[in-house]
mmCIF file of C-alpha atoms in Angstrom:
data_model
loop_
_atom_site.group_PDB
_atom_site.id
_atom_site.type_symbol
_atom_site.label_atom_id
_atom_site.label_comp_id
_atom_site.label_asym_id
_atom_site.label_seq_id
_atom_site.Cartn_x
_atom_site.Cartn_y
_atom_site.Cartn_z
ATOM 1 C CA UNK A 49 -0.166 -0.498 -0.174
ATOM 2 C CA UNK A 50 1.054 3.384 -1.239
ATOM 3 C CA UNK A 51 2.359 5.521 2.607
ATOM 4 C CA UNK A 52 1.949 8.803 0.058
ATOM 5 C CA UNK A 53 -1.033 9.370 -2.299
ATOM 6 C CA UNK A 54 -2.126 13.069 -4.023
ATOM 7 C CA UNK A 55 -4.433 14.193 -6.504
ATOM 8 C CA UNK A 56 -5.508 17.594 -8.846
ATOM 9 C CA UNK A 57 -8.624 19.609 -8.170
ATOM 10 C CA UNK A 58 -9.368 22.712 -10.058
ATOM 11 C CA UNK A 59 -4.907 24.110 -10.430
ATOM 12 C CA UNK A 60 -4.555 22.627 -6.933
ATOM 13 C CA UNK A 61 -2.561 19.519 -6.273
ATOM 14 C CA UNK A 62 -3.067 17.920 -2.933
ATOM 15 C CA UNK A 63 0.132 15.749 -1.561
ATOM 16 C CA UNK A 64 -1.585 13.202 1.632
ATOM 17 C CA UNK A 65 0.693 11.359 3.907
ATOM 18 C CA UNK A 66 -1.174 8.246 4.243
ATOM 19 C CA UNK A 67 0.502 5.875 6.990
ATOM 20 C CA UNK A 68 -1.184 6.246 10.173
ATOM 21 C CA UNK A 69 -1.268 6.594 13.008
ATOM 22 C CA UNK A 70 2.562 7.857 13.111
ATOM 23 C CA UNK A 71 2.571 8.512 9.288
ATOM 24 C CA UNK A 72 6.617 7.788 9.270
ATOM 25 C CA UNK A 73 8.540 7.471 6.555
ATOM 26 C CA UNK A 74 8.865 4.334 5.136
ATOM 27 C CA UNK A 75 11.760 3.249 2.463
ATOM 28 C CA UNK A 76 8.608 3.324 -0.274
ATOM 29 C CA UNK A 77 8.402 7.247 0.746
ATOM 30 C CA UNK A 78 11.321 8.627 -1.029
ATOM 31 C CA UNK A 79 10.811 6.979 -4.054
ATOM 32 C CA UNK A 80 6.679 7.975 -4.064
ATOM 33 C CA UNK A 81 7.668 12.083 -3.133
ATOM 34 C CA UNK A 82 9.623 11.376 -6.187
ATOM 35 C CA UNK A 83 6.994 10.043 -8.109
ATOM 36 C CA UNK A 84 5.099 12.631 -6.871
ATOM 37 C CA UNK A 85 7.003 15.899 -7.255
ATOM 38 C CA UNK A 86 7.618 14.591 -10.919
ATOM 39 C CA UNK A 87 3.068 14.421 -11.824
ATOM 40 C CA UNK A 88 2.964 17.370 -10.275
ATOM 41 C CA UNK A 89 6.097 19.684 -12.090
ATOM 42 C CA UNK A 90 4.121 17.779 -14.907
ATOM 43 C CA UNK A 91 1.174 18.860 -14.282
ATOM 44 C CA UNK A 92 -0.654 22.252 -14.319
ATOM 45 C CA UNK A 93 -0.721 22.783 -10.864
ATOM 46 C CA UNK A 94 -0.274 26.368 -9.794
ATOM 47 C CA UNK A 95 -0.101 25.786 -5.897
ATOM 48 C CA UNK A 96 0.228 22.528 -3.511
ATOM 49 C CA UNK A 97 -1.249 21.856 -0.100
ATOM 50 C CA UNK A 98 1.078 19.532 1.998
ATOM 51 C CA UNK A 99 -1.351 17.499 4.912
ATOM 52 C CA UNK A 100 -1.749 14.420 6.694
ATOM 53 C CA UNK A 101 -4.366 11.818 7.620
ATOM 54 C CA UNK A 102 -4.649 11.165 11.272
ATOM 55 C CA UNK A 103 -4.523 12.331 14.618
ATOM 56 C CA UNK A 104 -0.663 13.245 14.280
ATOM 57 C CA UNK A 105 1.055 14.744 10.916
ATOM 58 C CA UNK A 106 4.099 12.515 11.307
ATOM 59 C CA UNK A 107 6.891 11.160 13.468
ATOM 60 C CA UNK A 108 9.311 11.117 10.930
ATOM 61 C CA UNK A 109 11.768 8.509 9.765
ATOM 62 C CA UNK A 110 11.249 4.569 10.459
ATOM 63 C CA UNK A 111 14.615 4.316 11.676
ATOM 64 C CA UNK A 112 14.559 0.457 12.405
ATOM 65 C CA UNK A 113 16.461 -0.604 9.304
ATOM 66 C CA UNK A 114 19.090 1.982 9.862
ATOM 67 C CA UNK A 115 20.441 -0.890 12.812
ATOM 68 C CA UNK A 116 21.941 -3.102 11.061
ATOM 69 C CA UNK A 117 22.905 -0.710 7.762
ATOM 70 C CA UNK A 118 26.459 -0.031 7.177
ATOM 71 C CA UNK A 119 27.503 3.474 6.753
ATOM 72 C CA UNK A 120 27.831 3.454 2.937
ATOM 73 C CA UNK A 121 23.444 2.188 2.753
ATOM 74 C CA UNK A 122 23.191 4.877 4.902
ATOM 75 C CA UNK A 123 24.871 7.673 3.261
ATOM 76 C CA UNK A 124 23.040 6.966 0.151
ATOM 77 C CA UNK A 125 19.844 6.659 1.118
ATOM 78 C CA UNK A 126 20.297 9.679 3.236
ATOM 79 C CA UNK A 127 22.146 11.382 0.354
ATOM 80 C CA UNK A 128 18.974 10.252 -2.073
ATOM 81 C CA UNK A 129 16.530 11.555 0.619
ATOM 82 C CA UNK A 130 17.724 14.954 0.474
ATOM 83 C CA UNK A 131 17.649 14.796 -3.185
ATOM 84 C CA UNK A 132 14.103 14.444 -2.752
ATOM 85 C CA UNK A 133 12.945 16.194 -0.542
ATOM 86 C CA UNK A 134 15.393 19.254 -1.560
ATOM 87 C CA UNK A 135 12.955 18.716 -5.269
ATOM 88 C CA UNK A 136 10.458 19.207 -2.953
ATOM 89 C CA UNK A 137 11.558 22.209 -1.351
ATOM 90 C CA UNK A 138 12.390 23.491 -4.544
ATOM 91 C CA UNK A 139 8.314 23.093 -6.539
ATOM 92 C CA UNK A 140 7.945 26.289 -8.820
ATOM 93 C CA UNK A 141 4.731 26.693 -7.716
ATOM 94 C CA UNK A 142 4.096 27.780 -3.724
ATOM 95 C CA UNK A 143 3.219 24.976 -1.319
ATOM 96 C CA UNK A 144 0.800 24.821 1.611
ATOM 97 C CA UNK A 145 1.810 22.626 4.678
ATOM 98 C CA UNK A 146 -1.373 21.933 6.942
ATOM 99 C CA UNK A 147 0.311 20.227 10.259
ATOM 100 C CA UNK A 148 -2.166 18.773 12.919
ATOM 101 C CA UNK A 149 -0.969 17.027 16.469
ATOM 102 C CA UNK A 150 2.828 15.512 16.414
ATOM 103 C CA UNK A 151 5.151 16.682 14.075
ATOM 104 C CA UNK A 152 8.483 15.788 14.746
ATOM 105 C CA UNK A 153 11.887 14.566 13.073
ATOM 106 C CA UNK A 154 11.918 13.990 9.031
ATOM 107 C CA UNK A 155 8.316 14.969 9.108
ATOM 108 C CA UNK A 156 9.169 18.652 10.827
ATOM 109 C CA UNK A 157 12.116 18.470 8.354
ATOM 110 C CA UNK A 158 9.260 17.939 5.162
ATOM 111 C CA UNK A 159 6.937 20.483 6.591
ATOM 112 C CA UNK A 160 9.754 22.859 6.644
ATOM 113 C CA UNK A 161 10.218 23.294 3.030
ATOM 114 C CA UNK A 162 6.620 24.237 2.568
ATOM 115 C CA UNK A 163 6.537 27.719 1.479
ATOM 116 C CA UNK A 164 3.160 28.395 3.897
ATOM 117 C CA UNK A 165 2.900 26.910 7.273
ATOM 118 C CA UNK A 166 -0.553 26.118 8.749
ATOM 119 C CA UNK A 167 -0.664 24.565 11.828
ATOM 120 C CA UNK A 168 -3.568 23.202 14.016
ATOM 121 C CA UNK A 169 -4.353 24.233 18.245
ATOM 122 C CA UNK A 170 -3.548 20.575 18.938
ATOM 123 C CA UNK A 171 0.029 21.066 16.555
ATOM 124 C CA UNK A 172 3.222 20.228 18.575
ATOM 125 C CA UNK A 173 6.766 20.191 16.661
ATOM 126 C CA UNK A 174 10.421 18.720 17.362
ATOM 127 C CA UNK A 175 13.590 17.117 16.790
ATOM 128 C CA UNK A 176 13.703 14.006 17.860
ATOM 129 C CA UNK A 177 17.170 12.757 16.789
ATOM 130 C CA UNK A 178 19.290 13.654 20.217
ATOM 131 C CA UNK A 179 17.431 11.432 22.530
ATOM 132 C CA UNK A 180 18.902 8.738 19.474
ATOM 133 C CA UNK A 181 22.240 10.156 19.689
ATOM 134 C CA UNK A 182 22.023 11.826 15.685
ATOM 135 C CA UNK A 183 21.379 15.276 14.092
ATOM 136 C CA UNK A 184 18.012 16.193 12.440
ATOM 137 C CA UNK A 185 19.692 14.320 8.811
ATOM 138 C CA UNK A 186 17.236 16.537 6.681
ATOM 139 C CA UNK A 187 18.486 19.686 7.160
ATOM 140 C CA UNK A 188 16.076 20.858 9.790
ATOM 141 C CA UNK A 189 18.312 22.404 12.160
ATOM 142 C CA UNK A 190 19.567 25.208 9.739
ATOM 143 C CA UNK A 191 15.997 25.335 8.482
ATOM 144 C CA UNK A 192 14.432 26.106 11.664
ATOM 145 C CA UNK A 193 17.394 28.519 12.103
ATOM 146 C CA UNK A 194 16.829 30.443 8.611
ATOM 147 C CA UNK A 195 13.317 31.412 9.774
ATOM 148 C CA UNK A 196 13.798 31.726 14.274
ATOM 149 C CA UNK A 197 16.986 32.411 14.749
ATOM 150 C CA UNK A 198 20.311 30.399 15.626
ATOM 151 C CA UNK A 199 19.930 30.247 19.748
ATOM 152 C CA UNK A 200 15.966 29.041 19.396
ATOM 153 C CA UNK A 201 16.928 26.425 16.659
ATOM 154 C CA UNK A 202 19.593 25.316 18.784
ATOM 155 C CA UNK A 203 17.534 24.794 21.538
ATOM 156 C CA UNK A 204 14.891 23.022 20.277
ATOM 157 C CA UNK A 205 17.661 20.799 19.283
ATOM 158 C CA UNK A 206 19.334 19.897 21.981
ATOM 159 C CA UNK A 207 16.681 19.233 23.948
ATOM 160 C CA UNK A 208 14.016 17.015 21.207
ATOM 161 C CA UNK A 209 10.803 19.042 23.602
ATOM 162 C CA UNK A 210 7.465 19.642 22.126
ATOM 163 C CA UNK A 211 7.153 22.942 20.848
ATOM 164 C CA UNK A 212 3.476 24.244 20.609
ATOM 165 C CA UNK A 213 2.556 25.720 16.991
ATOM 166 C CA UNK A 214 1.451 28.963 19.058
ATOM 167 C CA UNK A 215 5.303 28.940 20.013
ATOM 168 C CA UNK A 216 6.272 28.489 16.778
ATOM 169 C CA UNK A 217 3.991 30.591 15.185
ATOM 170 C CA UNK A 218 5.203 33.886 17.436
ATOM 171 C CA UNK A 219 8.964 32.618 16.406
ATOM 172 C CA UNK A 220 7.782 32.792 13.246
ATOM 173 C CA UNK A 221 8.634 29.168 11.864
ATOM 174 C CA UNK A 222 5.054 28.681 10.430
ATOM 175 C CA UNK A 223 2.718 31.310 9.567
ATOM 176 C CA UNK A 224 -0.149 31.193 11.776
ATOM 177 C CA UNK A 225 -2.323 29.351 13.866
ATOM 178 C CA UNK A 226 -6.101 27.885 13.653
ATOM 179 C CA UNK A 227 -8.629 25.621 14.945
ATOM 180 C CA UNK A 228 -7.794 22.271 14.207
ATOM 181 C CA UNK A 229 -11.379 21.458 12.961
ATOM 182 C CA UNK A 230 -10.505 24.303 10.547
ATOM 183 C CA UNK A 231 -7.167 23.768 9.538
ATOM 184 C CA UNK A 232 -7.751 21.485 6.559
ATOM 185 C CA UNK A 233 -10.168 24.238 5.007
ATOM 186 C CA UNK A 234 -8.121 27.164 5.728
ATOM 187 C CA UNK A 235 -4.931 25.005 3.973
ATOM 188 C CA UNK A 236 -7.346 24.553 0.943
ATOM 189 C CA UNK A 237 -8.988 27.907 1.266
ATOM 190 C CA UNK A 238 -5.192 29.808 0.933
ATOM 191 C CA UNK A 239 -4.012 27.357 -1.619
ATOM 192 C CA UNK A 240 -7.354 27.952 -4.136
ATOM 193 C CA UNK A 241 -6.099 31.634 -3.580
ATOM 194 C CA UNK A 242 -2.848 31.669 -4.336
ATOM 195 C CA UNK A 243 -3.113 29.148 -7.150
ATOM 196 C CA UNK A 244 -6.090 31.947 -8.691
ATOM 197 C CA UNK A 245 -3.114 34.519 -8.498
ATOM 198 C CA UNK A 246 -0.084 35.582 -11.287
ATOM 199 C CA UNK A 247 1.692 31.793 -11.609
ATOM 200 C CA UNK A 248 4.699 33.167 -12.816
ATOM 201 C CA UNK A 249 5.577 35.989 -10.121
ATOM 202 C CA UNK A 250 4.930 33.484 -7.315
ATOM 203 C CA UNK A 251 8.019 31.778 -8.637
ATOM 204 C CA UNK A 252 10.326 34.625 -9.294
ATOM 205 C CA UNK A 253 9.652 35.441 -5.436
ATOM 206 C CA UNK A 254 9.848 32.108 -4.430
ATOM 207 C CA UNK A 255 13.730 31.872 -6.424
ATOM 208 C CA UNK A 256 14.678 35.267 -4.550
ATOM 209 C CA UNK A 257 14.085 34.162 -1.255
ATOM 210 C CA UNK A 258 15.683 30.850 -2.480
ATOM 211 C CA UNK A 259 18.281 33.082 -3.624
ATOM 212 C CA UNK A 260 18.274 35.207 -0.200
ATOM 213 C CA UNK A 261 18.287 31.949 1.911
ATOM 214 C CA UNK A 262 21.986 30.830 -0.030
ATOM 215 C CA UNK A 263 23.354 33.995 -0.696
ATOM 216 C CA UNK A 264 21.678 37.283 1.156
ATOM 217 C CA UNK A 265 20.265 40.496 -0.003
ATOM 218 C CA UNK A 266 23.799 40.979 -2.552
ATOM 219 C CA UNK A 267 22.291 37.533 -4.154
ATOM 220 C CA UNK A 268 19.166 37.878 -4.579
ATOM 221 C CA UNK A 269 19.583 41.588 -5.989
ATOM 222 C CA UNK A 270 21.686 40.297 -8.542
ATOM 223 C CA UNK A 271 19.028 37.669 -9.201
ATOM 224 C CA UNK A 272 16.290 39.908 -9.178
ATOM 225 C CA UNK A 273 15.933 41.491 -13.056
ATOM 226 C CA UNK A 274 16.726 38.215 -14.676
ATOM 227 C CA UNK A 275 14.040 36.739 -12.917
ATOM 228 C CA UNK A 276 11.317 39.569 -12.981
ATOM 229 C CA UNK A 277 11.458 41.224 -15.933
ATOM 230 C CA UNK A 278 10.756 38.214 -18.173
ATOM 231 C CA UNK A 279 7.568 38.385 -16.362
ATOM 232 C CA UNK A 280 6.329 41.587 -18.632
ATOM 233 C CA UNK A 281 5.846 39.355 -21.285
ATOM 234 C CA UNK A 282 3.583 37.210 -19.644
ATOM 235 C CA UNK A 283 -0.511 37.472 -20.362
ATOM 236 C CA UNK A 284 -0.794 38.621 -16.939
ATOM 237 C CA UNK A 285 1.036 41.566 -16.796
ATOM 238 C CA UNK A 286 0.261 41.959 -20.035
ATOM 239 C CA UNK A 287 -3.182 41.933 -19.191
ATOM 240 C CA UNK A 288 -2.631 43.600 -15.347
ATOM 241 C CA UNK A 289 -1.115 46.571 -16.530
ATOM 242 C CA UNK A 290 -3.612 47.478 -19.536
ATOM 243 C CA UNK A 291 -6.277 47.502 -17.038
ATOM 244 C CA UNK A 292 -4.728 49.306 -14.635
ATOM 245 C CA UNK A 293 -4.212 51.732 -16.720
ATOM 246 C CA UNK A 294 -7.303 52.015 -17.968
ATOM 247 C CA UNK A 295 -8.887 51.890 -14.137
ATOM 248 C CA UNK A 296 -6.462 54.655 -13.313
ATOM 249 C CA UNK A 297 -6.936 56.956 -16.388
ATOM 250 C CA UNK A 298 -10.909 56.284 -15.702
ATOM 251 C CA UNK A 299 -11.025 57.283 -11.999
ATOM 252 C CA UNK A 300 -11.842 54.041 -10.918
ATOM 253 C CA UNK A 301 -10.849 50.856 -8.901
ATOM 254 C CA UNK A 302 -8.665 48.574 -10.305
ATOM 255 C CA UNK A 303 -10.320 45.216 -11.397
ATOM 256 C CA UNK A 304 -10.103 42.431 -9.912
ATOM 257 C CA UNK A 305 -8.302 39.614 -12.501
ATOM 258 C CA UNK A 306 -8.867 36.213 -13.297
ATOM 259 C CA UNK A 307 -4.716 35.835 -14.017
ATOM 260 C CA UNK A 308 -4.286 32.479 -16.083
ATOM 261 C CA UNK A 309 -1.115 31.454 -14.116
ATOM 262 C CA UNK A 310 0.805 32.327 -17.914
#
């Protein structure tokens, strides 16, 4: 049985961790995520929702096979998993994560790849790796540091504490907290809203933030016009500029456009 499913409805792709109650990442997970990223990349999707079935989002990786694995195989498995999860992070459309219950280990590291993170009031986040004597293997600690700063990232990695969603929102790791029974609808509504927007511009904003994350403001500035100026050739910008200029000339409010994403 698959541990991950995906679907596409009205320009919004949905990825579901479907191995409850713990939604652990089995050996099949990496290949299924890779296939899903391929399918979404080839699809007309303009936004993605990442969610999970069951009371908890994910406990992370299934570490039992690591007990007997040799270092060479472990390294190969981790390299492959990192490459796949980074491809998910680099999807050229916005990704909205909806997190409920416990979100630990690899599950937390997967969520950190999303662009927008919504969490239910019940959600708790954390790194359990120190309890095994290891580290965050999919880049968790430095992605938390990017959002919340070094001090909190190190503290949470040292303690493996379960951090409430409200604290994560205050620290800037997640975007906001919503009622548990409204989480899925809120995430889907947000994804539908951005899917109806100027998709090509969303892609550029995502790329600029990625450049900033690796090289700071100078790197983002260096890439800015190479990425932004081609937008003026898109249908969305042509329609948007013409309609806005006409509205301004006629002294009326700017119309809300049905962007096409091209």
